[in-house]
Amino acid sequence: MLSAKQIRSGFIDFFNGKEHAFVASSPIVPVDDETLLFANAGMNQFKDIFLGLRSSAKRRVVNSQKCLRVSGKHNDLEEVGKDTYHHTFFEMLGNWSFDDYFKAEAIEWAWELLTEVWGIDGESLWATVFAGDEKDGLPKDEEATGLWTKVTPISAERVLAFGKKDNFWEMGETGPCGPCSEIHIDLGPDRCDMKDVAGHKCEVNAGCSRFIELWNLVFIQYNRAEGGKLVGLGAKYVDTGAGLERIAAVMQSKSSNYDTDLFMPIIECVGEISGERYTSRLNNRVDNAFRVISDHIRALVFAITDGGTPSNEGRGYVIRRILRRAARFGRELGMHEPFMYRLVPVVVDCLGDAFGEIRERADYVSTVIESEEAAFGRTLDRGIEIFEAAAGRAAKKREKTIGGEDAFRLYDTYGFPLDLTQLMAEERGLKVDTGKFDELMEEQRERARAAQKGVSLMVALADAELPATEDLHKYDCDECDSKVVGWIEGGSFKTEGLIEGADDIGIALDRTCFYAEAGGQVGDCGVIESEGGRFIVEATTKVADCVVHRGRLAEGTFSVGEKVRAVVSKDRDSIKKNHTATHILQWALQQVVGRSVAQQGSLVGPDYLRFDFTCPKALSGKQVKKVEDLVRGKIAEDLPVTCAVMPREKASKLGAMALFGEKYGDDVRVVAIGAEGQEKVGDAFSKEFCGGTHVDRVGAIGGFKIIKEESISAGVRRITALTGQGLSKYFEERSEIVDGLSEMLKVPAEEVTERVGRLIKENKKLSKELKSAARQKGSDALAEAKKLLEKAEKIGETSVVVGRLSATSVEQGRAAIDMLRKKAKSAVVVLGFEEDGRATLLVGVTSDLVKKGLNAGEIVKEIAPIIDGGGGGRPAMAQAGGTNPKRIEDALAKAGELIRERF
């Protein structure tokens, strides 16, 4: 029996033997692709190749891609746990051809691997092909149909044709697509899980688990444009995908993917934590929970490792939804405390050899999951109470639906994803009013949209053909001559006419010295000038290979083909200083905190630098100072900075750090600090893959100061720091503050700290004395109130307590009324006192008298005018204030009369 590890390596070795180059999986969180929340197929990282935006140095490729299908067109989340083969996270074994071989080889090699190498009985295999689609104007794939019986021994009876739903593969609403040919396996009559369904017939694509898809061979020939139109691609590609989990179940003779060595170690660990036992049954709440948890923890480990973090937006919300869904299923196994984080080491043991990144970031992932579990645990029980109340209301009204308002409240206030509410409703035989929920969600989205500014150029120009910009000058000069080749206005790219007075324009040049925003460094600002116009560049971005200078026309006009002068602003010098300082900062953090520090993001601008990094707890004051000292020490050495372009493999061997999840080509640019010349790159103390701009020598940075160290999410810290002009301005502002304090306190600047310390100490002492006096005052008020109770008039069982207190506070007066109401059981209390030259009246009534109609608010309103004031309150407690404390006694006398009249 082959292990999953052996199956994975065997697949890769087989295609290596067919001259395929191995390419590592892309991150599950896509880089530079705003059209996709998560990598959902092996072809995602090759999308630009299919669209003709870049070429591939390798014509044949093989890999095992990390995939997550939980949103959009490909969403398996709801099915997880209910059957034996659906998953959120899975590995897609795949081979690709970039305009090299096509259908014949793809079909022949797939059959060879399955039957000859892995020994699967060919008589159990079926093939499907595309039957055509009238709406898209596509004919049946006769080529693939004929090839199956030509290059493999399969009989024509086992080659079936299906429509677009089953045999036309699309990555999303838009993008590369094409007909596909699937290989299915017949696992035998005993594996049918729909025997009790009337009219069911076991066959391919009939929905039961007897026939399952093993391998999908996609022949990418088209691009689905906005609006749904299919456009033929300039070349033909092969993209195949075989789920490792399903292959493993077949090869290990298991009836469920969850019984394979990819899941059982996790399931066993869940059993140890919960004390429950997994029995592999379907339609069983306990076993369903085991399957959901073991699936979801794999998804969480990979998504968080690859840069995703739980949040309320986009992919962050999906991650949070998966985690909270698993946490809720944990309740089915009696687990009410955080437990998911304890499964991370098991996932690492299972998959860490194939994907080393999860081993490197395991501690960070555990920290994030535990923190998120604990946060949800604090609201889960309260959310369940709200759900039970909603379900109770539905049952009382003899309705079968939970209201959309209740579902939205659970989502918005308690973090319950809609599918979690639906799951709980389903268990009670109820449905959820999703129409109303969607309506409320759309209202919330509209509010969010109204708060957003700008539109992503990548999304707006997804289908535009933009010219490539030569931008190598960004590294060596701040000015260059160029030519206008087009402009972007209103979401479209134009190459004819005049560029006139719009406020938001993007100009494309044939060459530029402007740096386009990337890798955390902001895009350059500056001006583009010609004889007839002046354009202010407020931001620089990049769409594919086109550098877009975004901004506004300040003077005149521009036209396509016009010669211009591009001039970068002086801010670039400050940006260079901050960027080089960011590299030194990362090195310093690793010296102080440890090699576990990994960059999570950065922002390098002209005013400051910001660096996000993995760290389980806040840095101490000593650690922050040590980091600052290390950075300043390197700056003082005035070491050289060398930038060198080299093959990625060579850079990695030299120890250069890559930003995790970033997309790199075969050649990379390495920034080495402390190395003179390219041949000395390996000797540098800091080496990073980086395409940004930097100073030539670190002495130019001038100084360095950390001004903030904070948490931005579980396991991630953020440092904000200053260099250069930003640091000078910071010190000037602080100097002004010190000078002001020095003048105010009448002491020299060097004595300000000592003087402020003494004042704080004196203030604390006075505060204690005041609190002590207040407590004494409160005790005096209570003592006086007790004496008033002892002398109080009695009307039946009710005590009428009316009297004046010595100077006290409203808070202490209210405390006295509360004490009197408790002691007297049945009482009406009116107290008056003077505070800071003003009169205060308080009236309190016990609950038994409130029920009889006595109202403290009405009493206080009648006596307040006597002290030249006004007031009001609730039936049990009311208050009035006035400017005439001399008439407090008169007001109290009137209160006594009013009370007696009401009895």
PDB file of N, CA and C in Angstrom, residues 819-854:
ATOM      1  N   MET A 819     -29.300  52.579  50.846  1.00  0.00           N
ATOM      2  CA  MET A 819     -29.168  51.933  52.151  1.00  0.00           C
ATOM      3  C   MET A 819     -30.478  52.022  52.929  1.00  0.00           C
ATOM      4  N   LEU A 820     -31.129  53.204  52.911  1.00  0.00           N
ATOM      5  CA  LEU A 820     -32.376  53.394  53.654  1.00  0.00           C
ATOM      6  C   LEU A 820     -33.507  52.532  53.098  1.00  0.00           C
ATOM      7  N   ARG A 821     -33.588  52.411  51.755  1.00  0.00           N
ATOM      8  CA  ARG A 821     -34.651  51.597  51.159  1.00  0.00           C
ATOM      9  C   ARG A 821     -34.501  50.122  51.523  1.00  0.00           C
ATOM     10  N   LYS A 822     -33.240  49.654  51.606  1.00  0.00           N
ATOM     11  CA  LYS A 822     -33.023  48.257  51.979  1.00  0.00           C
ATOM     12  C   LYS A 822     -33.377  48.011  53.441  1.00  0.00           C
ATOM     13  N   LYS A 823     -32.976  48.951  54.308  1.00  0.00           N
ATOM     14  CA  LYS A 823     -33.205  48.769  55.737  1.00  0.00           C
ATOM     15  C   LYS A 823     -34.694  48.871  56.087  1.00  0.00           C
ATOM     16  N   ALA A 824     -35.385  49.830  55.450  1.00  0.00           N
ATOM     17  CA  ALA A 824     -36.775  50.104  55.813  1.00  0.00           C
ATOM     18  C   ALA A 824     -37.763  49.163  55.147  1.00  0.00           C
ATOM     19  N   LYS A 825     -37.367  48.463  54.116  1.00  0.00           N
ATOM     20  CA  LYS A 825     -38.235  47.560  53.348  1.00  0.00           C
ATOM     21  C   LYS A 825     -39.291  48.339  52.575  1.00  0.00           C
ATOM     22  N   SER A 826     -40.104  49.160  53.290  1.00  0.00           N
ATOM     23  CA  SER A 826     -41.104  50.008  52.628  1.00  0.00           C
ATOM     24  C   SER A 826     -40.847  51.434  53.079  1.00  0.00           C
ATOM     25  N   ALA A 827     -40.464  52.303  52.126  1.00  0.00           N
ATOM     26  CA  ALA A 827     -40.108  53.667  52.538  1.00  0.00           C
ATOM     27  C   ALA A 827     -40.168  54.621  51.355  1.00  0.00           C
ATOM     28  N   VAL A 828     -40.385  55.915  51.715  1.00  0.00           N
ATOM     29  CA  VAL A 828     -40.187  56.995  50.768  1.00  0.00           C
ATOM     30  C   VAL A 828     -39.183  57.927  51.436  1.00  0.00           C
ATOM     31  N   VAL A 829     -38.119  58.262  50.689  1.00  0.00           N
ATOM     32  CA  VAL A 829     -36.993  59.016  51.256  1.00  0.00           C
ATOM     33  C   VAL A 829     -36.788  60.298  50.466  1.00  0.00           C
ATOM     34  N   VAL A 830     -36.672  61.432  51.178  1.00  0.00           N
ATOM     35  CA  VAL A 830     -36.344  62.705  50.532  1.00  0.00           C
ATOM     36  C   VAL A 830     -35.174  63.315  51.305  1.00  0.00           C
ATOM     37  N   LEU A 831     -34.060  63.509  50.627  1.00  0.00           N
ATOM     38  CA  LEU A 831     -32.871  64.086  51.254  1.00  0.00           C
ATOM     39  C   LEU A 831     -32.469  65.355  50.519  1.00  0.00           C
ATOM     40  N   GLY A 832     -31.989  66.327  51.273  1.00  0.00           N
ATOM     41  CA  GLY A 832     -31.502  67.559  50.676  1.00  0.00           C
ATOM     42  C   GLY A 832     -30.136  67.906  51.223  1.00  0.00           C
ATOM     43  N   PHE A 833     -29.282  68.516  50.404  1.00  0.00           N
ATOM     44  CA  PHE A 833     -27.957  68.938  50.877  1.00  0.00           C
ATOM     45  C   PHE A 833     -27.397  70.000  49.941  1.00  0.00           C
ATOM     46  N   GLU A 834     -26.376  70.694  50.456  1.00  0.00           N
ATOM     47  CA  GLU A 834     -25.715  71.738  49.668  1.00  0.00           C
ATOM     48  C   GLU A 834     -24.334  71.241  49.233  1.00  0.00           C
ATOM     49  N   GLU A 835     -24.017  71.511  47.973  1.00  0.00           N
ATOM     50  CA  GLU A 835     -22.700  71.126  47.448  1.00  0.00           C
ATOM     51  C   GLU A 835     -22.215  72.215  46.496  1.00  0.00           C
ATOM     52  N   ASP A 836     -21.064  72.799  46.800  1.00  0.00           N
ATOM     53  CA  ASP A 836     -20.460  73.838  45.963  1.00  0.00           C
ATOM     54  C   ASP A 836     -21.424  74.989  45.688  1.00  0.00           C
ATOM     55  N   GLY A 837     -22.196  75.392  46.743  1.00  0.00           N
ATOM     56  CA  GLY A 837     -23.078  76.543  46.602  1.00  0.00           C
ATOM     57  C   GLY A 837     -24.391  76.253  45.897  1.00  0.00           C
ATOM     58  N   ARG A 838     -24.667  74.995  45.565  1.00  0.00           N
ATOM     59  CA  ARG A 838     -25.913  74.631  44.895  1.00  0.00           C
ATOM     60  C   ARG A 838     -26.715  73.671  45.772  1.00  0.00           C
ATOM     61  N   ALA A 839     -28.026  73.694  45.560  1.00  0.00           N
ATOM     62  CA  ALA A 839     -28.911  72.820  46.321  1.00  0.00           C
ATOM     63  C   ALA A 839     -29.206  71.562  45.525  1.00  0.00           C
ATOM     64  N   THR A 840     -29.242  70.424  46.231  1.00  0.00           N
ATOM     65  CA  THR A 840     -29.587  69.152  45.598  1.00  0.00           C
ATOM     66  C   THR A 840     -30.661  68.464  46.421  1.00  0.00           C
ATOM     67  N   LEU A 841     -31.677  67.923  45.727  1.00  0.00           N
ATOM     68  CA  LEU A 841     -32.743  67.156  46.359  1.00  0.00           C
ATOM     69  C   LEU A 841     -32.784  65.770  45.731  1.00  0.00           C
ATOM     70  N   LEU A 842     -32.858  64.726  46.556  1.00  0.00           N
ATOM     71  CA  LEU A 842     -32.953  63.354  46.068  1.00  0.00           C
ATOM     72  C   LEU A 842     -34.194  62.707  46.666  1.00  0.00           C
ATOM     73  N   VAL A 843     -34.940  61.958  45.814  1.00  0.00           N
ATOM     74  CA  VAL A 843     -36.143  61.278  46.271  1.00  0.00           C
ATOM     75  C   VAL A 843     -36.040  59.808  45.863  1.00  0.00           C
ATOM     76  N   GLY A 844     -36.287  58.909  46.843  1.00  0.00           N
ATOM     77  CA  GLY A 844     -36.276  57.485  46.550  1.00  0.00           C
ATOM     78  C   GLY A 844     -37.521  56.815  47.069  1.00  0.00           C
ATOM     79  N   VAL A 845     -38.066  55.846  46.316  1.00  0.00           N
ATOM     80  CA  VAL A 845     -39.290  55.147  46.691  1.00  0.00           C
ATOM     81  C   VAL A 845     -39.070  53.650  46.526  1.00  0.00           C
ATOM     82  N   THR A 846     -39.463  52.856  47.509  1.00  0.00           N
ATOM     83  CA  THR A 846     -39.315  51.404  47.396  1.00  0.00           C
ATOM     84  C   THR A 846     -40.323  50.850  46.401  1.00  0.00           C
ATOM     85  N   SER A 847     -40.020  49.645  45.887  1.00  0.00           N
ATOM     86  CA  SER A 847     -40.807  49.073  44.786  1.00  0.00           C
ATOM     87  C   SER A 847     -42.264  48.828  45.151  1.00  0.00           C
ATOM     88  N   ASP A 848     -42.551  48.472  46.425  1.00  0.00           N
ATOM     89  CA  ASP A 848     -43.941  48.218  46.813  1.00  0.00           C
ATOM     90  C   ASP A 848     -44.797  49.465  46.677  1.00  0.00           C
ATOM     91  N   LEU A 849     -44.186  50.649  46.966  1.00  0.00           N
ATOM     92  CA  LEU A 849     -44.932  51.896  46.874  1.00  0.00           C
ATOM     93  C   LEU A 849     -45.054  52.363  45.423  1.00  0.00           C
ATOM     94  N   VAL A 850     -44.034  52.047  44.623  1.00  0.00           N
ATOM     95  CA  VAL A 850     -44.112  52.378  43.191  1.00  0.00           C
ATOM     96  C   VAL A 850     -45.297  51.655  42.572  1.00  0.00           C
ATOM     97  N   LYS A 851     -45.495  50.385  42.965  1.00  0.00           N
ATOM     98  CA  LYS A 851     -46.622  49.616  42.442  1.00  0.00           C
ATOM     99  C   LYS A 851     -47.962  50.215  42.847  1.00  0.00           C
ATOM    100  N   LYS A 852     -47.968  50.912  43.991  1.00  0.00           N
ATOM    101  CA  LYS A 852     -49.213  51.544  44.470  1.00  0.00           C
ATOM    102  C   LYS A 852     -49.424  52.925  43.846  1.00  0.00           C
ATOM    103  N   GLY A 853     -48.444  53.382  43.029  1.00  0.00           N
ATOM    104  CA  GLY A 853     -48.635  54.646  42.336  1.00  0.00           C
ATOM    105  C   GLY A 853     -47.808  55.810  42.833  1.00  0.00           C
ATOM    106  N   LEU A 854     -47.018  55.595  43.896  1.00  0.00           N
ATOM    107  CA  LEU A 854     -46.162  56.690  44.382  1.00  0.00           C
ATOM    108  C   LEU A 854     -44.982  56.855  43.425  1.00  0.00           C
TER     109      LEU A 854
END
